[in-house]
Coordinates of N, CA and C and ligand atoms in Angstrom, one line a residue:
M1 N 123.4 113.7 79.9 CA 123.0 114.7 79.3 C 122.9 115.6 80.8
S2 N 123.0 116.5 79.6 CA 122.8 118.1 80.1 C 121.6 118.5 81.3
P3 N 121.9 119.0 81.6 CA 120.9 120.2 82.7 C 119.8 120.7 81.0
S4 N 120.5 121.4 80.7 CA 119.2 121.9 79.3 C 118.7 121.0 78.5
A5 N 119.8 119.8 78.2 CA 119.1 118.7 77.3 C 117.7 118.3 78.0
G6 N 117.8 118.3 79.1 CA 117.3 117.8 79.9 C 115.5 118.4 79.9
I7 N 115.8 119.6 80.2 CA 114.7 120.5 80.1 C 114.3 120.1 79.0
A8 N 114.9 120.7 77.6 CA 115.1 120.7 76.2 C 113.6 119.6 75.9
G9 N 113.9 118.4 76.9 CA 113.0 116.9 76.1 C 111.8 117.1 77.1
I10 N 111.6 117.8 77.6 CA 110.2 117.3 78.5 C 109.1 117.3 78.1
A11 N 109.3 118.8 77.0 CA 107.8 118.5 76.1 C 107.3 117.2 75.6
G12 N 108.7 116.7 75.2 CA 108.5 115.1 74.5 C 108.1 114.0 76.0
R13 N 108.9 114.0 76.4 CA 108.8 113.1 77.4 C 107.0 113.1 78.1
L14 N 106.9 114.0 78.2 CA 105.9 114.4 78.5 C 104.8 114.1 77.6
E15 N 105.2 113.6 76.4 CA 103.9 113.1 75.8 C 104.3 111.7 75.5
S16 N 104.9 110.8 76.0 CA 105.3 109.7 76.2 C 104.9 109.3 77.4
I17 N 104.7 110.0 78.0 CA 104.0 109.2 79.1 C 102.5 109.7 79.3
Q18 N 102.2 110.3 78.6 CA 100.6 110.8 78.3 C 100.0 108.9 78.0
T19 N 100.6 109.2 76.3 CA 100.6 108.2 75.5 C 100.5 107.0 76.6
R20 N 101.5 106.3 77.5 CA 101.7 105.3 78.3 C 100.7 104.9 78.9
I21 N 99.8 106.4 79.7 CA 99.2 106.5 80.5 C 97.8 106.3 79.9
A22 N 97.4 106.6 78.8 CA 96.0 106.3 77.8 C 96.4 104.6 77.6
A23 N 97.5 104.0 77.1 CA 97.4 102.7 76.8 C 97.5 101.9 77.9
A24 N 98.1 102.3 79.1 CA 97.5 101.2 80.5 C 96.2 101.6 80.6
C25 N 95.5 102.2 80.4 CA 93.6 102.9 80.5 C 93.4 101.9 79.9
A26 N 93.7 102.0 78.5 CA 93.0 100.5 77.9 C 92.8 99.2 77.4
R27 N 94.0 99.0 77.7 CA 94.7 97.2 78.1 C 93.8 97.5 79.9
A28 N 93.2 98.2 80.8 CA 92.8 98.0 82.0 C 91.3 98.0 81.9
G29 N 90.8 98.5 80.0 CA 89.3 99.3 80.3 C 88.9 100.1 80.9
R30 N 90.2 101.0 81.4 CA 89.8 102.0 81.8 C 89.4 103.8 80.7
N31 N 88.6 104.6 81.9 CA 88.1 105.8 81.2 C 89.8 107.2 81.6
P32 N 90.4 107.2 80.5 CA 91.7 107.9 80.7 C 91.7 108.7 81.6
A33 N 90.5 109.3 80.9 CA 90.0 110.7 83.0 C 90.3 110.6 83.5
S34 N 90.3 109.1 84.1 CA 90.1 108.4 85.8 C 91.7 108.6 86.0
V35 N 92.8 109.1 85.1 CA 93.9 108.8 85.9 C 95.0 110.1 85.6
R36 N 95.6 110.7 86.9 CA 95.8 112.3 86.8 C 97.3 111.7 87.1
L37 N 98.2 112.4 86.2 CA 99.4 112.7 86.2 C 99.8 113.7 87.3
V38 N 100.7 113.3 88.5 CA 101.2 114.4 88.9 C 102.4 114.7 88.7
A39 N 103.4 115.3 88.6 CA 104.8 115.6 87.9 C 105.2 116.0 89.3
A40 N 105.9 114.7 90.0 CA 106.6 114.4 91.1 C 108.2 115.7 91.2
S41 N 108.2 116.8 91.4 CA 109.2 118.1 91.1 C 110.2 118.2 92.3
K42 N 110.3 117.7 93.0 CA 110.9 117.9 93.9 C 112.5 117.7 93.4
M43 N 113.2 118.9 93.8 CA 114.7 119.1 93.5 C 115.1 119.8 92.3
Q44 N 114.0 119.7 91.6 CA 114.1 119.8 90.1 C 114.0 122.0 90.0
P45 N 115.1 122.2 89.0 CA 114.8 124.0 89.1 C 113.7 124.0 88.6
L46 N 113.4 125.6 88.7 CA 112.0 126.4 88.0 C 112.3 126.0 86.5
E47 N 113.5 126.2 86.3 CA 113.0 126.5 84.7 C 112.5 124.7 83.8
A48 N 113.2 123.8 84.4 CA 112.3 122.7 84.5 C 110.9 122.3 84.6
L49 N 110.4 123.0 85.8 CA 108.8 123.0 85.9 C 107.9 123.9 85.0
A50 N 108.8 125.3 84.0 CA 108.6 126.3 83.5 C 108.1 125.3 82.8
A51 N 109.3 124.5 81.9 CA 109.2 123.8 80.8 C 107.5 123.0 80.7
A52 N 107.6 121.8 82.0 CA 106.1 121.4 81.9 C 105.1 121.9 81.9
Y53 N 105.3 123.3 82.4 CA 103.9 124.6 82.6 C 103.8 124.3 81.1
D54 N 104.7 124.9 80.1 CA 104.6 124.9 78.9 C 104.4 124.2 77.6
A55 N 104.4 122.8 78.3 CA 103.7 121.7 77.9 C 102.6 121.2 78.0
G56 N 102.2 122.1 79.1 CA 100.9 122.0 79.3 C 100.7 121.3 80.9
L57 N 101.1 121.0 81.2 CA 101.5 120.4 82.8 C 100.7 121.8 83.8
R58 N 99.6 121.2 84.5 CA 99.1 122.1 85.9 C 99.3 121.3 86.5
R59 N 99.9 120.1 87.3 CA 99.9 119.5 88.0 C 100.9 119.3 88.8
F60 N 101.5 120.0 89.6 CA 102.8 119.3 90.4 C 103.0 118.8 92.0
G61 N 103.8 117.9 92.0 CA 104.1 117.8 93.8 C 105.1 117.5 93.9
E62 N 105.2 118.7 95.0 CA 106.7 118.7 96.3 C 106.9 118.0 97.2
N63 N 107.7 117.7 97.4 CA 107.8 117.1 99.0 C 108.1 117.9 99.8
R64 N 108.9 118.8 99.9 CA 108.6 119.7 101.3 C 108.0 121.1 101.4
V65 N 107.3 121.4 102.4 CA 106.9 122.5 101.8 C 107.8 124.1 101.9
Q66 N 108.8 123.9 102.6 CA 109.6 125.0 102.6 C 110.2 125.3 101.0
E67 N 110.5 124.3 99.9 CA 110.4 124.1 98.8 C 109.4 124.4 97.8
C68 N 108.5 123.9 98.2 CA 107.0 124.7 97.7 C 107.2 126.0 97.8
V69 N 107.3 126.5 99.0 CA 106.7 127.8 99.5 C 107.9 128.9 98.4
A70 N 108.8 128.4 98.2 CA 110.2 128.9 97.0 C 109.8 129.5 95.6
K71 N 108.8 127.6 95.1 CA 108.8 127.4 93.8 C 107.5 128.2 93.5
A72 N 106.4 128.1 94.3 CA 105.2 128.9 93.8 C 104.6 129.8 93.0
P73 N 105.6 130.6 93.7 CA 105.2 132.2 93.6 C 105.7 132.3 92.1
A74 N 106.6 131.8 91.5 CA 107.0 131.7 90.1 C 106.5 131.1 89.4
L75 N 105.5 130.4 88.9 CA 104.6 129.7 88.5 C 103.4 130.1 88.5
P76 N 103.0 130.1 87.2 CA 101.0 131.0 87.2 C 100.4 130.4 88.0
A77 N 99.2 131.6 88.8 CA 98.3 131.0 89.5 C 97.4 129.5 89.4
D78 N 97.5 129.1 88.1 CA 96.5 127.6 87.2 C 97.1 126.9 87.7
V79 N 98.2 126.5 88.3 CA 99.1 125.4 88.5 C 98.0 124.9 90.3
E80 N 98.1 123.5 89.9 CA 98.0 123.1 91.4 C 98.9 122.4 91.7
W81 N 99.1 122.3 93.4 CA 100.0 121.8 94.0 C 100.1 121.1 94.8
H82 N 100.4 119.8 94.4 CA 100.2 118.7 96.1 C 101.5 118.6 96.2
L83 N 101.2 117.7 97.8 CA 102.3 117.7 98.9 C 102.0 116.0 98.7
L84 N 103.4 115.7 98.4 CA 104.0 113.8 98.2 C 104.5 113.4 99.3
G85 N 105.0 113.9 99.7 CA 106.2 113.6 101.5 C 105.0 114.5 103.1
P86 N 105.5 113.7 103.8 CA 104.7 113.9 104.8 C 105.5 114.9 105.7
L87 N 103.9 115.6 106.4 CA 103.6 117.2 107.2 C 103.8 117.1 108.4
Q88 N 105.2 118.1 109.0 CA 105.5 118.1 110.1 C 104.2 118.9 110.5
T89 N 103.5 119.0 112.3 CA 102.6 120.3 112.5 C 102.7 121.4 112.4
N90 N 103.7 121.1 112.5 CA 104.0 122.9 112.4 C 104.3 123.4 111.1
K91 N 103.9 123.0 109.7 CA 103.7 123.4 108.5 C 102.5 123.1 107.9
V92 N 101.6 123.5 109.7 CA 100.1 123.0 108.6 C 99.4 124.6 108.4
K93 N 100.2 125.6 108.5 CA 99.1 126.4 108.2 C 99.8 126.8 106.6
A94 N 101.0 126.9 106.1 CA 101.5 126.6 105.1 C 100.7 126.0 104.2
A95 N 100.3 124.6 104.9 CA 100.0 123.6 103.8 C 98.6 124.2 103.1
L96 N 97.7 124.5 104.4 CA 96.8 125.1 103.7 C 96.6 125.8 103.0
R97 N 97.6 126.7 102.7 CA 98.1 128.1 101.9 C 97.9 127.0 100.5
L98 N 99.4 126.6 100.7 CA 99.4 126.2 99.2 C 98.7 124.8 98.4
F99 N 98.0 123.6 99.5 CA 98.1 122.0 98.5 C 97.0 122.2 98.6
T100 N 96.5 122.0 96.9 CA 95.2 121.4 96.5 C 94.9 119.8 97.1
L101 N 95.9 118.9 97.1 CA 95.7 117.7 98.5 C 97.2 117.2 98.7
L102 N 97.0 116.7 100.0 CA 98.2 116.1 100.8 C 97.7 114.6 100.4
H103 N 99.2 114.4 99.7 CA 99.2 112.4 99.6 C 99.3 111.7 100.6
A104 N 99.9 112.1 101.8 CA 101.2 111.5 102.7 C 100.4 112.0 103.8
V105 N 99.4 111.4 104.3 CA 99.0 112.1 106.1 C 99.1 110.7 106.8
D106 N 100.2 110.5 107.9 CA 100.8 109.1 108.4 C 100.4 109.4 109.8
R107 N 100.1 110.6 110.0 CA 99.5 110.5 111.6 C 98.7 110.7 111.9
E108 N 98.0 110.4 113.1 CA 96.5 111.1 113.6 C 96.8 112.3 114.0
K109 N 98.0 112.7 114.8 CA 98.0 113.6 115.0 C 98.0 115.1 114.2
V110 N 98.9 114.9 112.8 CA 98.8 115.9 112.3 C 97.6 116.0 111.2
A111 N 96.6 114.8 111.1 CA 95.3 115.3 110.9 C 94.8 115.8 111.7
Q112 N 94.8 115.8 113.0 CA 93.7 116.5 114.3 C 94.3 118.2 113.9
A113 N 95.8 118.6 113.7 CA 96.3 119.7 113.1 C 96.3 120.5 112.1
L114 N 95.3 119.4 110.8 CA 95.2 120.2 110.0 C 93.7 120.4 110.1
D115 N 93.0 119.5 110.1 CA 91.7 120.0 110.6 C 91.4 121.3 111.7
D116 N 91.9 121.2 112.8 CA 91.9 122.4 113.2 C 92.2 123.6 112.7
E117 N 93.0 123.7 112.1 CA 93.9 124.7 111.3 C 92.9 125.3 110.1
A118 N 92.2 124.0 109.6 CA 91.0 124.0 108.6 C 90.2 125.4 109.1
R119 N 89.6 124.5 110.2 CA 88.1 125.2 110.8 C 88.5 126.7 111.5
A120 N 89.8 126.9 111.9 CA 90.3 128.0 112.3 C 89.7 128.9 110.9
Q121 N 90.8 128.8 110.0 CA 90.5 129.8 108.5 C 89.2 128.9 108.1
G122 N 88.4 129.1 108.6 CA 86.9 128.4 107.7 C 86.9 128.0 106.3
R123 N 87.9 126.9 106.2 CA 88.0 126.0 105.2 C 88.1 124.8 105.4
R124 N 88.3 124.2 103.5 CA 88.4 122.6 103.5 C 89.6 122.4 103.5
L125 N 89.9 121.0 104.2 CA 91.6 120.3 102.8 C 91.2 118.7 102.7
R126 N 91.9 118.9 101.4 CA 91.4 116.9 100.8 C 92.9 116.7 101.0
A127 N 93.1 114.8 101.8 CA 93.9 114.3 101.9 C 94.1 112.8 101.3
L128 N 95.0 111.9 101.4 CA 95.2 111.2 101.4 C 95.8 110.6 102.4
I129 N 95.1 109.5 102.9 CA 96.3 108.6 104.0 C 97.0 107.3 103.1
E130 N 98.4 107.6 104.0 CA 99.8 106.9 103.1 C 99.7 105.8 104.0
V131 N 99.3 104.7 103.5 CA 99.5 103.0 103.9 C 100.9 102.4 103.8
N132 N 101.6 102.2 104.6 CA 102.9 101.6 104.5 C 102.3 100.1 104.3
V133 N 102.6 99.7 102.8 CA 102.0 98.4 102.3 C 103.2 97.6 102.8
G134 N 104.6 97.8 102.3 CA 105.2 96.9 102.1 C 105.8 96.8 103.8
G135 N 105.5 97.3 105.3 CA 105.8 97.2 106.6 C 107.2 97.0 106.9
E136 N 107.9 98.2 105.6 CA 109.4 98.1 105.3 C 109.1 99.6 106.8
E137 N 110.2 99.4 108.1 CA 110.6 100.2 109.1 C 110.7 101.6 108.9
S138 N 111.3 101.4 107.7 CA 112.3 103.4 107.5 C 111.3 104.0 106.6
K139 N 110.0 103.1 106.5 CA 108.9 104.3 105.5 C 107.8 104.5 106.9
H140 N 107.4 106.0 106.2 CA 106.1 106.5 106.7 C 104.7 105.7 106.3
G141 N 104.1 106.0 107.0 CA 102.4 105.7 106.7 C 102.3 104.5 107.7
F142 N 101.2 105.1 107.6 CA 100.0 104.0 108.4 C 100.1 102.2 108.2
P143 N 100.4 101.6 109.4 CA 100.9 99.9 109.1 C 99.4 99.5 108.7
L144 N 99.9 98.6 107.8 CA 98.8 97.8 107.3 C 97.8 97.1 108.1
D145 N 98.9 96.4 109.4 CA 97.9 95.6 110.9 C 97.2 96.4 111.2
G146 N 96.2 95.8 111.4 CA 95.3 96.3 111.7 C 94.5 98.1 112.0
L147 N 94.6 98.6 110.3 CA 94.2 100.4 110.0 C 93.3 100.3 109.9
P148 N 92.4 99.5 109.7 CA 91.0 100.0 109.9 C 90.5 100.5 111.1
E149 N 90.4 99.5 112.5 CA 90.6 100.7 113.4 C 91.6 102.2 113.8
T150 N 93.1 101.7 112.9 CA 93.6 102.7 113.1 C 93.2 104.3 113.2
I151 N 93.0 103.8 111.6 CA 92.7 105.0 110.8 C 91.4 106.0 111.0
A152 N 90.1 104.8 112.2 CA 89.0 105.2 112.0 C 88.4 106.5 112.6
P153 N 89.4 106.9 113.2 CA 89.5 108.6 114.0 C 89.5 109.7 112.9
L154 N 90.1 109.3 111.6 CA 90.3 110.4 111.2 C 89.2 110.7 109.8
A155 N 88.1 109.7 109.9 CA 87.3 109.1 109.1 C 86.2 110.2 110.5
A156 N 86.0 110.7 111.2 CA 85.3 112.2 111.9 C 85.7 113.1 111.4
L157 N 87.1 113.3 111.3 CA 87.3 114.8 110.9 C 86.5 115.5 110.1
E158 N 86.0 117.0 110.2 CA 85.3 117.5 108.8 C 85.6 118.3 108.2
R159 N 86.3 118.5 108.7 CA 87.4 120.2 107.5 C 88.9 119.1 106.8
L160 N 88.8 118.1 107.5 CA 90.2 117.6 106.9 C 89.4 116.1 105.9
E161 N 89.0 116.3 104.6 CA 88.4 115.4 103.7 C 89.5 114.2 103.5
I162 N 89.1 113.0 104.5 CA 89.7 111.9 104.4 C 89.2 111.8 102.4
V163 N 90.1 111.4 101.0 CA 88.9 111.2 100.1 C 90.3 109.6 99.2
G164 N 91.3 108.9 100.0 CA 91.7 108.1 99.4 C 92.9 107.7 100.5
L165 N 93.8 106.7 99.5 CA 94.6 106.2 100.1 C 95.6 106.3 99.2
M166 N 97.1 106.3 99.7 CA 98.5 106.8 98.8 C 99.3 105.2 99.4
T167 N 100.5 104.8 98.6 CA 101.8 104.2 99.1 C 102.7 104.4 98.4
I168 N 103.6 103.9 98.9 CA 105.1 104.2 98.4 C 105.9 102.6 98.1
P169 N 105.1 101.6 97.5 CA 106.2 99.8 97.4 C 107.2 100.2 97.6
P170 N 107.8 98.7 98.1 CA 109.1 98.5 98.7 C 110.1 98.5 97.5
P171 N 111.1 99.0 97.0 CA 111.5 99.1 95.8 C 111.5 97.3 95.4
A172 N 111.1 97.0 94.4 CA 110.4 95.9 94.2 C 111.7 95.1 92.9
G173 N 112.2 95.8 92.0 CA 113.2 95.4 91.1 C 112.2 95.8 89.8
S174 N 111.0 95.2 89.7 CA 110.3 95.3 88.8 C 108.9 95.1 88.7
P175 N 108.4 96.1 87.7 CA 107.2 96.2 88.2 C 106.2 95.3 88.5
E176 N 105.8 94.2 87.9 CA 105.2 93.4 88.2 C 105.3 93.2 89.2
L177 N 106.2 92.9 89.8 CA 106.8 92.8 91.5 C 105.7 93.8 92.5
A178 N 105.7 95.0 92.0 CA 105.1 95.9 92.6 C 103.2 95.7 92.7
R179 N 103.4 94.6 91.0 CA 101.8 95.1 91.4 C 100.8 94.9 92.8
A180 N 101.4 93.0 93.3 CA 101.0 92.5 94.5 C 100.6 94.0 95.6
D181 N 101.9 94.4 96.0 CA 101.2 96.1 96.5 C 100.5 97.1 96.2
F182 N 100.6 97.0 94.6 CA 99.2 98.1 94.1 C 97.6 97.3 94.9
G183 N 97.5 96.4 94.2 CA 96.6 95.2 95.0 C 95.9 95.3 95.9
R184 N 97.6 95.4 96.6 CA 97.1 95.2 98.6 C 95.8 96.6 98.7
L185 N 96.6 97.4 97.6 CA 96.3 99.3 98.5 C 94.8 98.8 98.4
R186 N 94.6 99.0 96.6 CA 93.0 98.7 96.4 C 92.4 97.7 97.2
A187 N 92.7 96.5 97.0 CA 92.3 95.8 98.2 C 91.2 96.1 99.4
L188 N 92.6 97.2 100.4 CA 92.2 97.6 101.5 C 91.4 98.8 101.2
R189 N 91.5 99.5 100.0 CA 90.7 100.8 99.7 C 88.8 100.1 100.0
D190 N 89.0 98.8 99.0 CA 87.7 97.7 99.0 C 87.1 97.6 100.5
E191 N 87.9 97.0 101.3 CA 87.5 96.6 102.4 C 86.9 97.9 103.4
L192 N 87.6 99.1 103.0 CA 87.0 100.1 104.4 C 85.8 100.7 103.5
D193 N 86.1 100.4 102.0 CA 85.4 101.3 101.4 C 83.1 100.7 101.9
R194 N 83.5 99.0 102.5 CA 81.9 98.5 103.3 C 82.0 98.7 104.8
R195 N 83.2 99.7 105.3 CA 82.9 99.8 106.9 C 81.8 101.4 106.5
P196 N 81.2 101.7 107.6 CA 80.2 102.4 107.1 C 80.8 104.0 107.5
E197 N 81.6 103.9 108.3 CA 82.5 105.8 108.2 C 83.2 105.7 107.2
W198 N 83.2 105.3 106.3 CA 84.2 105.6 104.8 C 83.4 105.0 103.7
A199 N 82.2 105.2 103.6 CA 81.0 103.9 102.5 C 81.6 105.0 101.2
G200 N 81.9 105.0 100.2 CA 82.0 106.2 99.3 C 82.7 107.1 99.3
R201 N 83.8 106.7 100.6 CA 84.7 108.3 100.8 C 85.9 108.3 99.9
L202 N 86.4 107.0 99.8 CA 88.0 106.7 99.2 C 88.2 106.7 97.9
V203 N 87.7 107.1 97.3 CA 87.7 107.2 95.9 C 89.3 107.6 94.8
E204 N 90.0 108.1 95.7 CA 91.3 108.4 95.1 C 92.1 107.1 95.5
L205 N 93.4 106.7 94.4 CA 94.6 106.1 94.9 C 95.5 106.5 94.2
S206 N 96.3 107.5 94.7 CA 97.8 107.5 95.1 C 98.6 106.2 95.0
M207 N 99.0 105.9 93.4 CA 100.9 105.1 93.8 C 101.2 104.6 92.4
G208 N 102.4 104.3 92.0 CA 102.9 104.4 90.8 C 103.5 105.8 90.8
M209 N 104.4 105.7 90.2 CA 105.7 106.6 90.1 C 106.7 106.2 88.1
S210 N 108.2 106.5 88.0 CA 107.9 106.4 87.2 C 108.7 104.9 86.6
D211 N 109.1 104.1 87.5 CA 109.2 102.6 86.9 C 108.0 101.9 87.0
D212 N 107.1 102.0 88.1 CA 105.8 100.9 88.1 C 104.9 102.0 87.5
F213 N 104.6 102.9 86.7 CA 102.9 103.7 86.6 C 102.1 103.1 86.3
E214 N 102.5 102.0 85.0 CA 101.6 101.6 84.1 C 100.9 100.5 85.3
V215 N 102.1 99.2 86.0 CA 101.0 98.6 86.4 C 100.0 99.2 87.7
A216 N 100.6 100.1 87.8 CA 99.7 100.6 89.5 C 98.3 101.6 88.8
I217 N 98.4 101.9 87.2 CA 97.4 102.1 86.4 C 96.0 100.8 86.6
E218 N 96.6 99.9 85.9 CA 96.0 98.8 85.8 C 95.1 98.3 87.3
E219 N 96.5 98.5 88.2 CA 95.2 97.7 89.6 C 94.7 98.9 89.8
G220 N 94.2 99.6 89.6 CA 93.1 101.3 89.8 C 93.6 102.5 90.2
A221 N 95.4 103.2 90.5 CA 95.6 104.3 90.7 C 95.2 105.1 89.8
T222 N 94.7 106.1 90.7 CA 94.3 107.4 90.1 C 94.7 108.8 90.0
Y223 N 96.0 108.7 90.5 CA 97.4 109.5 91.1 C 98.3 108.7 90.6
V224 N 99.2 109.2 89.4 CA 100.2 109.0 89.2 C 101.0 109.7 89.7
R225 N 102.4 109.9 90.5 CA 103.8 110.8 90.0 C 104.4 110.6 89.8
V226 N 105.1 110.8 89.1 CA 105.9 110.7 88.1 C 106.9 111.7 87.7
G227 N 108.7 111.7 88.6 CA 109.6 112.4 88.6 C 111.0 112.0 87.5
T228 N 111.5 111.0 87.3 CA 112.5 111.5 86.9 C 112.2 111.1 85.4
L229 N 110.9 110.3 85.1 CA 111.0 109.9 83.8 C 110.6 111.0 83.0
L230 N 109.6 112.4 83.6 CA 109.7 113.3 82.9 C 111.2 114.3 82.8
F231 N 111.1 114.9 84.1 CA 112.7 115.6 84.1 C 113.6 115.2 83.7
G232 N 114.4 114.2 84.0 CA 115.1 113.2 83.9 C 115.8 112.7 85.7
T233 N 116.8 112.6 85.8 CA 117.3 112.6 87.3 C 117.8 113.9 88.1
R234 N 117.3 113.8 89.2 CA 117.0 114.9 90.0 C 119.1 115.5 90.1
P235 N 119.0 117.2 90.3 CA 120.0 117.5 90.0 C 120.2 117.2 92.2
N236 N 121.7 117.2 91.7 CA 122.2 117.3 93.5 C 122.2 118.3 94.1
L237 N 121.6 118.8 94.6 CA 121.6 120.8 94.8 C 121.6 121.0 96.0
Ligands
LIG1 C1 110.3 111.2 94.1 C2 109.2 111.0 94.3 C3 108.4 110.3 93.4 C4 108.4 110.7 92.0 O1 109.6 109.3 91.9 P1 110.3 109.1 90.1 O2 111.2 107.5 90.8 O3 111.3 109.5 90.0 O4 109.0 109.0 89.3 C5 106.6 110.0 93.3 N1 107.0 109.6 94.8 C6 107.0 109.9 95.4 C7 106.6 110.2 97.7 C8 108.5 110.8 95.7 O5 109.2 111.7 96.7

């Protein structure tokens, strides 16, 4: 598929993804408005993002702050930018300026730096805690073991509002195998919700990508992050 053919197909693929989201919601007895699509646009050219925008998409997720700094000015101001990848502490200022939601807060130090900077700017920022559900050494995210204790300090932050959990399960080979990991994240959220410091706060679950977003929705996802299925294969830049 040539890049331009890929871009020409974006509107049709967006429609098909939205149809599949609605069907997964129907199967799970969920309100389709409770599931939001984030277009994972890392490494995609601006023309691809512009085509998705023209097709009606307003929520884009980038993995690197610098890439988003470069792309954001080229798109209309009503785009909502999400950070899907982890953040370095030296990028907190830019992150506060750019993003509506951070999906992958994976260390207490980063959370604290964000809270400090938000206070200095008289602002607030919403974020999700990334959980390493698969226990893979190579992956970012807080380990499942002892998680309620590890993340307890994040509940006390006033300017960084933790509003949910996010995960990237290990490559499963099939969506049905990822289901257990998605269920684990939801169960963890329910467990945290019974603790006084988190009660009622962790409303968002960011889980599910191109290969498994329908299963993630059936397991409770409120954000699905879809890249390849919408844009086509990521170009090697
Ligand atoms: C790239 C990426 C996605 C999208 O993955 P696809 O398989 O292309 O849909 C979702 N979430 C994160 C964190 C990513 O880095």
